[in-house]
XYZ file of C-alpha atoms in Angstrom:
68
model
C 15.440 14.027 177.328
C 17.023 16.473 179.857
C 16.108 20.466 179.296
C 17.781 22.772 181.224
C 17.117 26.712 180.804
C 19.840 29.834 182.050
C 20.676 33.287 181.475
C 23.858 34.428 180.819
C 25.159 36.786 183.180
C 26.259 39.458 180.257
C 25.719 39.589 176.683
C 28.148 37.699 174.259
C 30.611 39.451 172.282
C 32.714 38.377 169.909
C 36.001 36.260 171.295
C 33.728 34.724 174.143
C 33.567 31.118 175.026
C 30.655 28.955 176.078
C 31.458 25.642 176.543
C 29.069 22.858 177.474
C 29.422 19.234 178.627
C 28.139 16.350 179.790
C 27.635 12.933 179.645
C 25.483 11.373 177.076
C 23.745 7.937 177.365
C 25.533 4.797 175.938
C 21.847 4.529 173.435
C 21.872 8.263 172.586
C 21.181 9.205 169.073
C 22.240 12.653 169.377
C 22.333 15.909 171.586
C 20.743 19.654 170.760
C 21.885 22.586 172.037
C 19.758 25.573 171.463
C 21.121 29.177 171.997
C 17.994 31.850 172.167
C 17.900 35.029 171.451
C 15.282 35.484 174.650
C 12.559 34.089 176.719
C 9.834 35.180 174.309
C 11.419 34.868 170.697
C 11.163 32.291 168.473
C 14.424 33.247 167.195
C 17.407 30.861 167.572
C 20.885 32.439 166.776
C 22.538 28.923 167.410
C 21.073 25.489 166.535
C 23.811 22.618 167.010
C 22.648 19.205 166.837
C 25.611 16.317 167.573
C 24.905 13.185 165.210
C 26.448 9.767 167.094
C 26.362 6.147 165.277
C 26.772 5.420 161.338
C 26.570 9.298 159.890
C 28.299 11.126 162.713
C 27.886 14.873 162.156
C 27.703 17.888 163.877
C 24.582 20.072 162.282
C 24.844 23.999 162.482
C 22.217 26.344 162.034
C 20.311 29.960 162.864
C 16.236 30.805 162.907
C 16.003 34.267 162.239
C 12.818 35.878 161.539
C 11.225 32.700 161.157
C 14.082 31.917 158.284
C 16.559 28.809 158.580
């Protein structure tokens, strides 16, 4: 697993676009992207899990105040 942590230079607003790019290993079963509201919060405003293989799918979810 490769973990990247970064900070956006300005707050996200309606209409903004974030592009995540990379190359997965040929043996990868999935990749996950989580956007956190800040470094100390357990909230995950955007969770995205891209699944490869026979069951190809993109799973999107949020976790706010401990609730999914």
